[in-house]
Coordinates of C-alpha atoms and ligand atoms in Angstrom, one line a residue:
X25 CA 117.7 147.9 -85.6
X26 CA 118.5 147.5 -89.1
X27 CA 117.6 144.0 -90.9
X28 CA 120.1 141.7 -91.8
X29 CA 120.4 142.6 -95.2
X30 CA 120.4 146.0 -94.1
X31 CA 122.8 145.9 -91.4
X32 CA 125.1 143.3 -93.9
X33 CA 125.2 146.7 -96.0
X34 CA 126.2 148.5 -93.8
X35 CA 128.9 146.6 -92.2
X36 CA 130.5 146.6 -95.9
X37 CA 130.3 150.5 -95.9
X38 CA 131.9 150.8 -93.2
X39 CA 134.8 148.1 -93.9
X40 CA 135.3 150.8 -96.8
X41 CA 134.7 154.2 -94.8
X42 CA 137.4 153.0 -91.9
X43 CA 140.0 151.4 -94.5
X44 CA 139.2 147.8 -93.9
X45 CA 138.2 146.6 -97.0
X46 CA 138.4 147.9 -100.6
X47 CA 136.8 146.8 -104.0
X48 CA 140.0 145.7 -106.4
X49 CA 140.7 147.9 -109.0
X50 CA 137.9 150.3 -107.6
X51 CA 139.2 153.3 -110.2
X52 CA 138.4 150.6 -113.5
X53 CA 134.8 149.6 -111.4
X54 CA 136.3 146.7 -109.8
X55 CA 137.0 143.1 -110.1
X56 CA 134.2 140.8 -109.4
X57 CA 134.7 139.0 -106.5
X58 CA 138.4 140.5 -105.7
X59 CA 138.7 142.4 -102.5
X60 CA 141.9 144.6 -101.5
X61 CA 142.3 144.9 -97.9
X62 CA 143.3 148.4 -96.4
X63 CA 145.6 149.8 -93.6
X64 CA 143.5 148.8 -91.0
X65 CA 142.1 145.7 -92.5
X66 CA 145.9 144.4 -93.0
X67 CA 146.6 144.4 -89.7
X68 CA 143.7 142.5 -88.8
X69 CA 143.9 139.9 -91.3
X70 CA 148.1 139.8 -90.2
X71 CA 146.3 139.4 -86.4
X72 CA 143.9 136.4 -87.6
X73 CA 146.6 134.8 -89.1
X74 CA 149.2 135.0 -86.2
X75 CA 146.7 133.6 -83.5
X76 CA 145.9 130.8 -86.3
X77 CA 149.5 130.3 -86.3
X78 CA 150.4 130.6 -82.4
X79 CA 147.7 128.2 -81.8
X80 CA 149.0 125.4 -84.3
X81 CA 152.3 125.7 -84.1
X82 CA 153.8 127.2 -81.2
X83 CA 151.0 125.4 -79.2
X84 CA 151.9 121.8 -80.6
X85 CA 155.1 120.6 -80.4
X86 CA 154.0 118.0 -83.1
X87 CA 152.8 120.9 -85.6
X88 CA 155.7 122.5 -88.0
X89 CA 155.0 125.0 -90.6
X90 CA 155.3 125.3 -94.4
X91 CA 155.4 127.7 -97.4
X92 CA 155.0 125.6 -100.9
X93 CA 154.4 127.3 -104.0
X94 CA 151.4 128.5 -106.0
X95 CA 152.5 126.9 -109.1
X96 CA 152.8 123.6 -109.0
X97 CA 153.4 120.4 -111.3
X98 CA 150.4 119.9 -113.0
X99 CA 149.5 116.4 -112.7
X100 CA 149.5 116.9 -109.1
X101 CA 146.3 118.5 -109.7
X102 CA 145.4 115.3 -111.8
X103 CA 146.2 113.2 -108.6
X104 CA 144.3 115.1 -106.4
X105 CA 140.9 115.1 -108.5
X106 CA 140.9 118.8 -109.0
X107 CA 141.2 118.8 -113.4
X108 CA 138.1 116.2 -113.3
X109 CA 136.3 116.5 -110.7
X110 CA 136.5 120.2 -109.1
X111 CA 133.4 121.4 -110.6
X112 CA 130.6 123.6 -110.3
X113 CA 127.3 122.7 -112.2
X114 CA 126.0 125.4 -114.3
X115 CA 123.1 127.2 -116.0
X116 CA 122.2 130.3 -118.2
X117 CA 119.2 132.4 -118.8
X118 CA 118.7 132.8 -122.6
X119 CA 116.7 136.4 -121.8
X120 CA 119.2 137.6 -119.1
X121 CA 122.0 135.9 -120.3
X122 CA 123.1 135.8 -116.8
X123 CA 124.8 132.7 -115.8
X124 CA 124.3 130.4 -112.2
X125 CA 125.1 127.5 -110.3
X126 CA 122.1 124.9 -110.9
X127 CA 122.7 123.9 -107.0
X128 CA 122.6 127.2 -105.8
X129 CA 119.4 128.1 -107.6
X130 CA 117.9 124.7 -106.3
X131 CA 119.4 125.6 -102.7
X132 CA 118.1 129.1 -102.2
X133 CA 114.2 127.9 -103.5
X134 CA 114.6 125.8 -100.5
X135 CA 115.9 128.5 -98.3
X136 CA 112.5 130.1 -99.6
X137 CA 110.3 127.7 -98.3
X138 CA 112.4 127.7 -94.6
X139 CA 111.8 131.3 -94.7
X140 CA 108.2 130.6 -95.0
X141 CA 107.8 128.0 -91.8
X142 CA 110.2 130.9 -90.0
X143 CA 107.2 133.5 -90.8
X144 CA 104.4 131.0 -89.4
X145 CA 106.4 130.3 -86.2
X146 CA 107.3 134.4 -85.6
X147 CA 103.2 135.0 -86.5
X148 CA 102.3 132.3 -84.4
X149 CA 104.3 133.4 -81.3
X150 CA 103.3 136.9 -81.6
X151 CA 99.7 135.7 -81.5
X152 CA 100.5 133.5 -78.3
X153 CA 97.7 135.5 -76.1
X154 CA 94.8 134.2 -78.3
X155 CA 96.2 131.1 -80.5
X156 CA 93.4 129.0 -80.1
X157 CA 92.9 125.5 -81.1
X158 CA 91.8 126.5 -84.8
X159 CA 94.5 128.8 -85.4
X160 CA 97.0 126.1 -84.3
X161 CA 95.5 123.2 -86.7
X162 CA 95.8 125.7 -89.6
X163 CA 99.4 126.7 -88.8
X164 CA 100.6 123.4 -88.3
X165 CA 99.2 122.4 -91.7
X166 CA 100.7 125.3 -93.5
X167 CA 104.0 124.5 -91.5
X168 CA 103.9 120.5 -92.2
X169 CA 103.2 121.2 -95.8
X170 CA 106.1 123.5 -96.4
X171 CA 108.5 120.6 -94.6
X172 CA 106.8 118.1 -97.0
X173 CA 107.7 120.5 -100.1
X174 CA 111.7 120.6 -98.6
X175 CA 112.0 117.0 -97.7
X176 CA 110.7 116.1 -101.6
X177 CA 112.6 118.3 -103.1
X178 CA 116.2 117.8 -100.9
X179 CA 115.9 113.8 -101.6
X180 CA 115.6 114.9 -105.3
X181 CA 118.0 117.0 -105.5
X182 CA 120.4 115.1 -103.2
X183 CA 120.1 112.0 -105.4
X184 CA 120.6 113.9 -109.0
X185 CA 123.8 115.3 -107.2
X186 CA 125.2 112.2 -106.2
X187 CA 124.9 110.7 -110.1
X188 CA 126.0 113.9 -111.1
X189 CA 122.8 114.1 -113.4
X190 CA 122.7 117.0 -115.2
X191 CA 119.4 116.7 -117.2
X192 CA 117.9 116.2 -114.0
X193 CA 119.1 119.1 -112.3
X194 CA 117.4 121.2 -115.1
X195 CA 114.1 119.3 -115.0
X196 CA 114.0 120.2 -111.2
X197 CA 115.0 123.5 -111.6
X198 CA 112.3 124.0 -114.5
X199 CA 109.7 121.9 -112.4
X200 CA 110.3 124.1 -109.4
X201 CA 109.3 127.2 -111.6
X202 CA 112.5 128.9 -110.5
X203 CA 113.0 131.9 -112.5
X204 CA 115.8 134.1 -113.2
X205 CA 115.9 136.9 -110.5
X206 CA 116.5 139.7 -113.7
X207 CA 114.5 138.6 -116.1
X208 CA 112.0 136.6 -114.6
X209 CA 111.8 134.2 -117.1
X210 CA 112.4 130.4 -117.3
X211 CA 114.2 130.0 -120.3
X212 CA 117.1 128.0 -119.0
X213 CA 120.1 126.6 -120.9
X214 CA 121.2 123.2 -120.0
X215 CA 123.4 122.1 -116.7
X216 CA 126.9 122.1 -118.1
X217 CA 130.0 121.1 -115.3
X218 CA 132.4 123.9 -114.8
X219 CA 135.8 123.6 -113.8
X220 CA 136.8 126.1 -110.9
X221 CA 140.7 126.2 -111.7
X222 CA 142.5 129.1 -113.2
X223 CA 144.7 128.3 -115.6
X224 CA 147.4 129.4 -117.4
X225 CA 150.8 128.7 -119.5
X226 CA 154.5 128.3 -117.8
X227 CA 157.7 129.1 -119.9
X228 CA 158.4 131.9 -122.6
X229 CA 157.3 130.0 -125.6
X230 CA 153.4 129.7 -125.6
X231 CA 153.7 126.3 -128.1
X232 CA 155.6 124.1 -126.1
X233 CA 154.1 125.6 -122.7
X234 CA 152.5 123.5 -120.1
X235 CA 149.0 124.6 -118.9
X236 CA 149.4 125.1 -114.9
X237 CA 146.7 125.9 -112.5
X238 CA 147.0 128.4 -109.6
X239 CA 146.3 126.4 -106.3
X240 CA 142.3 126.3 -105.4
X241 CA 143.5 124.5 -102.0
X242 CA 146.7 124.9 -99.9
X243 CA 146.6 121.4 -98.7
X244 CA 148.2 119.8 -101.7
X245 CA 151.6 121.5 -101.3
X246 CA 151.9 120.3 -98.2
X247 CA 150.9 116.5 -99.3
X248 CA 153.7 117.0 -102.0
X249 CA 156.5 118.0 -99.4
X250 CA 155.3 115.0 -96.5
X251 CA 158.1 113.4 -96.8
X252 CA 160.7 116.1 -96.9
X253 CA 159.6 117.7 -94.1
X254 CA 158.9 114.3 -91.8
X255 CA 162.5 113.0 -92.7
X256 CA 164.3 116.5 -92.7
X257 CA 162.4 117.1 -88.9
X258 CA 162.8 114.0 -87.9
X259 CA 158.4 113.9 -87.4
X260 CA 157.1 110.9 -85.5
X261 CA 153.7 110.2 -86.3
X262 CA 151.2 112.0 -85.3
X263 CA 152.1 114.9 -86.4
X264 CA 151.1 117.8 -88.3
X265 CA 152.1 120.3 -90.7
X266 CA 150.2 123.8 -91.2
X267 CA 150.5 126.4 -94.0
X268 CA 148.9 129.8 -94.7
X269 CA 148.7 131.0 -98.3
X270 CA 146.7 132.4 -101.2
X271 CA 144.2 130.2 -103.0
X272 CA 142.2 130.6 -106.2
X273 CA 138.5 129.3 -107.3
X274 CA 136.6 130.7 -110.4
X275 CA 133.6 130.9 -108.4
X276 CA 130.7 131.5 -110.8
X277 CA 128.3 132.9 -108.0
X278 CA 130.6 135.5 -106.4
X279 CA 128.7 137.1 -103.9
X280 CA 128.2 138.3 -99.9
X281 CA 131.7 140.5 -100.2
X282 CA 134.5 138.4 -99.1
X283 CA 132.6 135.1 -97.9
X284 CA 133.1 133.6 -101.6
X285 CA 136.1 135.6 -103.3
X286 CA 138.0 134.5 -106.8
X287 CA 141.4 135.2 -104.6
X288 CA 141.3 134.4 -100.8
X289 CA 143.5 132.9 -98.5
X290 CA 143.7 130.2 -96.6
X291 CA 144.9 128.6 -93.1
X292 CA 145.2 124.8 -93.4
X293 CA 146.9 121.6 -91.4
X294 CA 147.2 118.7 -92.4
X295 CA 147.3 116.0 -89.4
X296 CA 149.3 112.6 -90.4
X297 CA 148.1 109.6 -88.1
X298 CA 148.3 105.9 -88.2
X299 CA 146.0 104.2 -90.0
X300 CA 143.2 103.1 -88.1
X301 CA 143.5 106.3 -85.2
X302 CA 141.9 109.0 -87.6
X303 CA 138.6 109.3 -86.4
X304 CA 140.2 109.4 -83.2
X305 CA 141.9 112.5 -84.1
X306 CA 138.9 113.7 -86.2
X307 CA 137.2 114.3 -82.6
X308 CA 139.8 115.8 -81.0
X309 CA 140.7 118.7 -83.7
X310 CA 137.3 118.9 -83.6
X311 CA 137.1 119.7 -80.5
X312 CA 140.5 122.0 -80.2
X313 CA 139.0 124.0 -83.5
X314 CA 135.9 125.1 -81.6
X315 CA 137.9 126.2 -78.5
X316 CA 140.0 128.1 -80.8
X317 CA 137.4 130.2 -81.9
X318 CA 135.6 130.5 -78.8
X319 CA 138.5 131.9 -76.8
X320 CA 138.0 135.0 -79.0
X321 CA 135.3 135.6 -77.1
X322 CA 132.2 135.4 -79.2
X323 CA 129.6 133.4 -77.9
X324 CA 129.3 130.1 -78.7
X325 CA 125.4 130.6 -79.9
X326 CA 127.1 131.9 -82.9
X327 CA 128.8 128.5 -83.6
X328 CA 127.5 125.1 -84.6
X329 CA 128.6 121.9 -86.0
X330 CA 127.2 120.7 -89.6
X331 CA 128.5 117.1 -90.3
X332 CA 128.4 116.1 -93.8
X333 CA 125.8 113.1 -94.8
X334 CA 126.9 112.9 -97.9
X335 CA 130.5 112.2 -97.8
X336 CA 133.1 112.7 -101.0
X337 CA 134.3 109.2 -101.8
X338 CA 137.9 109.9 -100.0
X339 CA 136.5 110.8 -96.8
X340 CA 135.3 108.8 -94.0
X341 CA 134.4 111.8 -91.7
X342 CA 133.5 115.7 -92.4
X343 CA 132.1 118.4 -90.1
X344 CA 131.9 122.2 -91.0
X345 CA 131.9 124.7 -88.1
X346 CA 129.7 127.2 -89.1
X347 CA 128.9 130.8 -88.4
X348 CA 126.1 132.7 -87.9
X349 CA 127.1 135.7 -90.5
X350 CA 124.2 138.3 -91.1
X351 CA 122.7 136.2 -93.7
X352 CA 122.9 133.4 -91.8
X353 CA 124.3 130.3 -90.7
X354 CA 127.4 129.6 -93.1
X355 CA 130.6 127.6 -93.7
X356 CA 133.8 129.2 -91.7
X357 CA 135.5 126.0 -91.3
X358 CA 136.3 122.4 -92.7
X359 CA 137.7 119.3 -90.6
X360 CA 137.9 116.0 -92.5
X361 CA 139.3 113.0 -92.0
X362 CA 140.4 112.1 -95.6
X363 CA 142.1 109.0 -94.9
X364 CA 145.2 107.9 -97.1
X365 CA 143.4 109.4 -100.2
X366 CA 145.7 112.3 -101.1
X367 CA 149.2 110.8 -100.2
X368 CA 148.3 107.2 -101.9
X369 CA 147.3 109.2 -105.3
X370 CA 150.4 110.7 -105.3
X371 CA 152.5 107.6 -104.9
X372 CA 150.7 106.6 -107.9
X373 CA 150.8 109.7 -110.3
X374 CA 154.6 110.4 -108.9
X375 CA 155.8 106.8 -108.7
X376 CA 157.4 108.0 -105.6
X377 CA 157.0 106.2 -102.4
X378 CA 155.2 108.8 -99.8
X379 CA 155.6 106.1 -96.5
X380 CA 156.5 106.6 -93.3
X381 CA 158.2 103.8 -91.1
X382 CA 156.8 103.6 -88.2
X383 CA 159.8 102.5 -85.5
X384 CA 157.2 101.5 -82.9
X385 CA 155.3 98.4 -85.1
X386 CA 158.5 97.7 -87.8
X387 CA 156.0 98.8 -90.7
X388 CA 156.0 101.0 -93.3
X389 CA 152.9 102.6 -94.3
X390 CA 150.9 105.2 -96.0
X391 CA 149.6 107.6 -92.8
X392 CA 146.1 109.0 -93.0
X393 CA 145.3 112.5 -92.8
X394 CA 142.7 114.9 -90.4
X395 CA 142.3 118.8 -92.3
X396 CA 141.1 121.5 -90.7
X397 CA 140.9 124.0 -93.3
X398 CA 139.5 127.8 -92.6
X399 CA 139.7 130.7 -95.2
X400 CA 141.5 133.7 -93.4
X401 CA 138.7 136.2 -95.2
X402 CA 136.1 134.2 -94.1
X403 CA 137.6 134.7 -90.5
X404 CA 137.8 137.9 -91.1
X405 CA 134.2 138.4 -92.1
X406 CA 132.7 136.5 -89.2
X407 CA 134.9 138.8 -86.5
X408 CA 134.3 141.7 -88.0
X409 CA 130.7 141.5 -88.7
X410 CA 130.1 140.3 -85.2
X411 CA 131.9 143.3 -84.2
X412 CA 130.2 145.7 -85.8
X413 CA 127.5 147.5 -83.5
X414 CA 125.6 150.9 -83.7
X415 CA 124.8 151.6 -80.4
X416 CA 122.4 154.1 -78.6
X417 CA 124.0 155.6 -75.5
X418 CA 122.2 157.3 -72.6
X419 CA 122.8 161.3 -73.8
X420 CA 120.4 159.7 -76.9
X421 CA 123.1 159.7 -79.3
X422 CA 124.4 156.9 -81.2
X423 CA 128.0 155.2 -81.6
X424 CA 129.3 152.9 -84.1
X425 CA 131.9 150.8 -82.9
X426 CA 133.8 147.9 -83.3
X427 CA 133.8 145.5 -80.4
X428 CA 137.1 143.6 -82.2
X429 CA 138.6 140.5 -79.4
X430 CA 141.1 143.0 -78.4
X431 CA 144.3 140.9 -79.1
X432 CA 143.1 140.8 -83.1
X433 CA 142.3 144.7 -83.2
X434 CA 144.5 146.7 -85.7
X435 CA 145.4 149.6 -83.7
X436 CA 146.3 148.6 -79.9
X437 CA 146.0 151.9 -78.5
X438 CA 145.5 155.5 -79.7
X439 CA 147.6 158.2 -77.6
X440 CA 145.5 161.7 -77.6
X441 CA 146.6 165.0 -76.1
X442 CA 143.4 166.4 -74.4
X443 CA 144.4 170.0 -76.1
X444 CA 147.1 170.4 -79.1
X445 CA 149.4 173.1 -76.9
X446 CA 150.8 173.4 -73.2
X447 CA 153.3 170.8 -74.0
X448 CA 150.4 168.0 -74.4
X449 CA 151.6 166.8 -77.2
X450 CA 155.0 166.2 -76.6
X451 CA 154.2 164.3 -74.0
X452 CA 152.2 162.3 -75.6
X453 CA 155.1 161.9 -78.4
X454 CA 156.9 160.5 -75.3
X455 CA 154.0 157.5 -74.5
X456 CA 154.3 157.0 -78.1
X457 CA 157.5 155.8 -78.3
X458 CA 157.3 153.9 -75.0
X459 CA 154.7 151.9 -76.5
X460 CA 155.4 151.9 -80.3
X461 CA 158.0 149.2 -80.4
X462 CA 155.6 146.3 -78.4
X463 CA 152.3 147.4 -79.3
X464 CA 150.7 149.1 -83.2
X465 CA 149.3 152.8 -81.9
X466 CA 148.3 156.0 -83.4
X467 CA 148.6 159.2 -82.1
X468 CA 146.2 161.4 -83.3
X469 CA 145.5 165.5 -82.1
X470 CA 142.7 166.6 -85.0
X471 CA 139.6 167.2 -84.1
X472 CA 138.0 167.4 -80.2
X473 CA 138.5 164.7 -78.0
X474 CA 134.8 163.3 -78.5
X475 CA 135.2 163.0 -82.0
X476 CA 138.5 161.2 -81.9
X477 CA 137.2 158.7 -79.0
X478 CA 134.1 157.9 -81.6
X479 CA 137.0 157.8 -84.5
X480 CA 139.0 155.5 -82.6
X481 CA 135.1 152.6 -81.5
X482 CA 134.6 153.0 -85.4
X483 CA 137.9 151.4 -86.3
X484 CA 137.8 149.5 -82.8
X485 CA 140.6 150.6 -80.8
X486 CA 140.3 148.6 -77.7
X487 CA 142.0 151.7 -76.0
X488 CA 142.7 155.4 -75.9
X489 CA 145.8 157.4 -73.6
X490 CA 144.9 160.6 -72.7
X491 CA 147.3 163.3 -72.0
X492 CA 145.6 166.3 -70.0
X493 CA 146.7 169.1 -67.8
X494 CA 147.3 166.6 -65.0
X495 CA 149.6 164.3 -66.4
X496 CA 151.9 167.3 -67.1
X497 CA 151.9 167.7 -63.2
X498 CA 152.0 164.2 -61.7
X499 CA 152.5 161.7 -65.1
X500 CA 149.8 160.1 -65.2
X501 CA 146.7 159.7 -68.1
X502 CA 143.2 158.5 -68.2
X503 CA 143.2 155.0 -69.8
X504 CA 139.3 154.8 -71.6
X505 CA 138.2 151.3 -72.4
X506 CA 136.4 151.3 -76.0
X507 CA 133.5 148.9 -74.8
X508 CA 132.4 150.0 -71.2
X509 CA 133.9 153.6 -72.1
X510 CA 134.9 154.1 -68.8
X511 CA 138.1 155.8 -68.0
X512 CA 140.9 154.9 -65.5
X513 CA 143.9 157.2 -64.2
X514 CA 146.7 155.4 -64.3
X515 CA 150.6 156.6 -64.2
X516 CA 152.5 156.5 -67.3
X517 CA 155.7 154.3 -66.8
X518 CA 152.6 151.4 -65.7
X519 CA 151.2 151.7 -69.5
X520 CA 153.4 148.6 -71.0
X521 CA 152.1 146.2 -68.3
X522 CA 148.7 147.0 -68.4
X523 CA 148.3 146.8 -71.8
X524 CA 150.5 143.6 -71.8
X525 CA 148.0 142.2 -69.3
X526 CA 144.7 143.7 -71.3
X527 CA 146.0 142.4 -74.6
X528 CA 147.6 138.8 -73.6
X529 CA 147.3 136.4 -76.4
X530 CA 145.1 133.9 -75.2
X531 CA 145.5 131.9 -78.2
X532 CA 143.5 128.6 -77.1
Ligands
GAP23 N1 141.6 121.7 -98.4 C1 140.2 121.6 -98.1 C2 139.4 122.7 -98.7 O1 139.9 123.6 -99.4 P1 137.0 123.8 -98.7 O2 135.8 123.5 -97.9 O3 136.8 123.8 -100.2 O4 138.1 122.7 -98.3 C3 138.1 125.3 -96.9 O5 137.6 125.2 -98.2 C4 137.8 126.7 -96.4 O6 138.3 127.7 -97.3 C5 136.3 127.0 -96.3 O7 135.7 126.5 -95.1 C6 136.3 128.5 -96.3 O8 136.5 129.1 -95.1 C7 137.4 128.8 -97.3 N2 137.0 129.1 -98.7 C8 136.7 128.2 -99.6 N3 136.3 128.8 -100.8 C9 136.4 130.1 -100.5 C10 136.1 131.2 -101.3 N4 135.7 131.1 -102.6 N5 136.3 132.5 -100.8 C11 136.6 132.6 -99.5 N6 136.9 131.5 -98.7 C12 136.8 130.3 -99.2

């Protein structure tokens, strides 16, 4: 088996060999950071983004939808915090000239040292037999010292970060003896704050233009619009409205393919409760986000929980559900309680009152607010790299495939005649359009039937028709299932409900 940075290359190869994924702009050498997604990755991001959807609000009767704008009024980026405080601390190499985020630098020397207490504990299992007590005393030195070196150097770093000191950062980052990974040197710049917000001018004449920022977070249009929608819906608290939608961050360290993109999108609900009831809520979305992305499926091993100890100063609760990607345990999701931060700001930058009356306690008040905010890509990534499998089968040959949750896979089912002649493939034509208007499949007669099967795991069909010399006697085809690759005879007017059945959108 491939390592994980191995196998993470791979699985980007083959996004791009099977029309998942390409680079932007691929013909001008790309775009950092800027991914275009392919006929087969569109379907499955379309997929993510429905069961998102379906889950939020069809599911909750209290949940309505939204579409707000990119471009918005500009001091409502002001309100939110975004023009001062959305920033990324940074730092140059003088040799390399290559430029990085200060915490990232700091956050991957710690990685370093985890990676090292990982190596003693693999060593020291593999030497179970004959550990004795000497071995032992000098492992566990090796292993306390390392958590020393990470425990120092996290309460350092954690406490420069929190009085945003700059200087500092540096001074750790020099004292560390990090060096730049192309040079080698450390000849570092100073820490300088970075604003993550594009920008860019609104109206025809540049002079009298107002700078305007493309959204880095969804959330806000749907803050904006609270009121409209609670008054034009007639929304009793609590209640909830979602949004999907493009988002924009000038990430300075663009990297791992789409878990950190420039342009990504985003799925993101914003849950308005009384004051008071929030943390109350806080556990329960908890609790209904995790179910949502274990009823994909995936087992829950490759899910945890981080809660935030340091929270940001609106916030008076914040988990992360994390994946374990290839390169580790990572960020898929937010949830945060963010009490009446958002909302009260913009009473204050608008003038406007944002308040809802509540009919139950005669008072009007300014609600408070549990997220749950997931990037679509970042879905996207963690389904498709858990997918993604090379698999040895008994003749000694290997298959990729794709185990995709079969109700987000692209291509529902491919329809193959066995031979392209003896009227096979007109009756395949004929399952084709039986099944074309409920369900996306592809009909497909190149190549021999082996090849196509294997065609069909790599871009992971969960099923393939086959039309052979029997159906043209007593209508009915094999049914093969892409995972246990067995293969069922079944008659063909019975295709809708089975798949209907196979397919069913869970959704919870
Ligand atoms: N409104 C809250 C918010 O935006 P966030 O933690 O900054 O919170 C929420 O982002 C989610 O958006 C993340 O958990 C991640 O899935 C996704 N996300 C954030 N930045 C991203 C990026 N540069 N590329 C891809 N996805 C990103």
């Amino acid at each position: 088996m491939a390592n994980n940075e191995e196998l993470f290359k791979q699985i980007i190869a083959h996004a791009k060999e099977y029309g998942y994924i390409f680079p932007s702009s691929e013909i001008y050498d790309g775009l950092s950071a800027v991914y275009d997604y392919g006929q087969y990755g569109v379907e499955l991001k379309n997929n993510i983004k429905q069961y998102w959807w379906k889950a939020m609000v069809q599911y909750h009767e209290n949940i309505v939808g939204l579409d707000s704008a990119i471009f918005m009024h500009p001091t409502i980026w002001k309100a939110s915090g975004h023009v001062d405080a959305f920033n990324d601390p940074l730092i140059d190499n003088k040799d390399s000239k290559k430029r990085y985020r200060a915490d990232v630098l700091i956050e991957d020397h710690i990685q370093k040292i985890e990676d090292k207490i990982n190596k003693e504990v693999e060593k020291a299992k593999k030497r179970f037999e004959n550990f004795d007590e000497k071995m032992y005393r000098s492992t566990n030195a090796r292993v306390m010292g390392y958590q020393q070196q990470i425990d120092d150097i996290t309460a350092r770093y954690a406490d420069l970060m929190q009085r945003n000191d700059l200087a500092g950062l540096r001074q750790l980052i020099i004292d560390l003896e990090i060096a730049c990974p192309i040079s080698g040197t450390r000849n570092w710049t100073d820490v300088r704050q970075f604003n993550l917000m594009f920008s860019t001018q609104m109206g025809s004449v540049a002079e009298g233009a107002d700078t305007i920022y493309l959204r880095p977070e969804t959330a806000q249009g749907i803050f904006v619009n609270f009121l409209n929608v609670q008054k034009t819906g007639r929304m009793k608290l609590p209640f909830g409205i979602a949004q999907i939608g493009k988002a924009f961050r000038n990430e300075i360290v663009a990297r791992q393919f789409i878990f950190r993109m420039r342009e990504f999108e985003q799925m993101e609900m914003q849950f308005f409760v009384r004051p008071g009831e929030e943390l109350k809520w806080f556990d329960y979305w908890k609790k209904e986000r995790i179910q949502w992305h274990q009823s994909l499926g995936i087992p829950a091993e490759n899910y945890r929980f981080h809660d935030h100890e340091k929270l940001a100063h609106y916030a008076n609760a914040a988990t992360d559900i994390e994946f374990k990607f290839p390169f580790g345990f990572k960020e898929l999701e937010g949830i945060h309680s963010r009490t009446n931060y958002d909302l009260s700001r913009h009473e204050e930058f608008s003038g406007k009152k944002l308040r809802y009356f509540d009919p139950e306690t005669n008072e009007s008040y300014v609600p408070y607010v549990v997220e749950t905010s997931i990037g679509v890509d970042r879905m996207f990534l963690a389904v498709f790299s858990y997918a993604y499998r090379e698999e040895k089968l008994e003749d000694g040959s290997t298959r990729v495939v794709l185990r995709l949750p079969a109700m987000l896979a692209p291509i529902k089912a491919a329809v193959l005649p066995l031979v392209k002649k003896d009227g096979m493939p007109e009756k395949a034509r004929e399952i084709m359009d039986l099944l074309k208007r409920d369900f996306l499949c592809q009909y497909d007669e190149k190549d021999a039937i082996g090849r196509r099967y294997r065609r069909q795991d790599a871009i992971g069909t969960p099923y393939c028709i086959t039309v052979d010399n029997q159906t043209l006697e007593d209508n009915t085809v094999t049914i093969r299932d892409r995972d246990t690759m067995e293969q069922h005879r079944v008659a063909i007017d019975q295709l809708p409900t089975i798949l209907w059945q196979k397919l069913r959108l869970c959704g919870k």
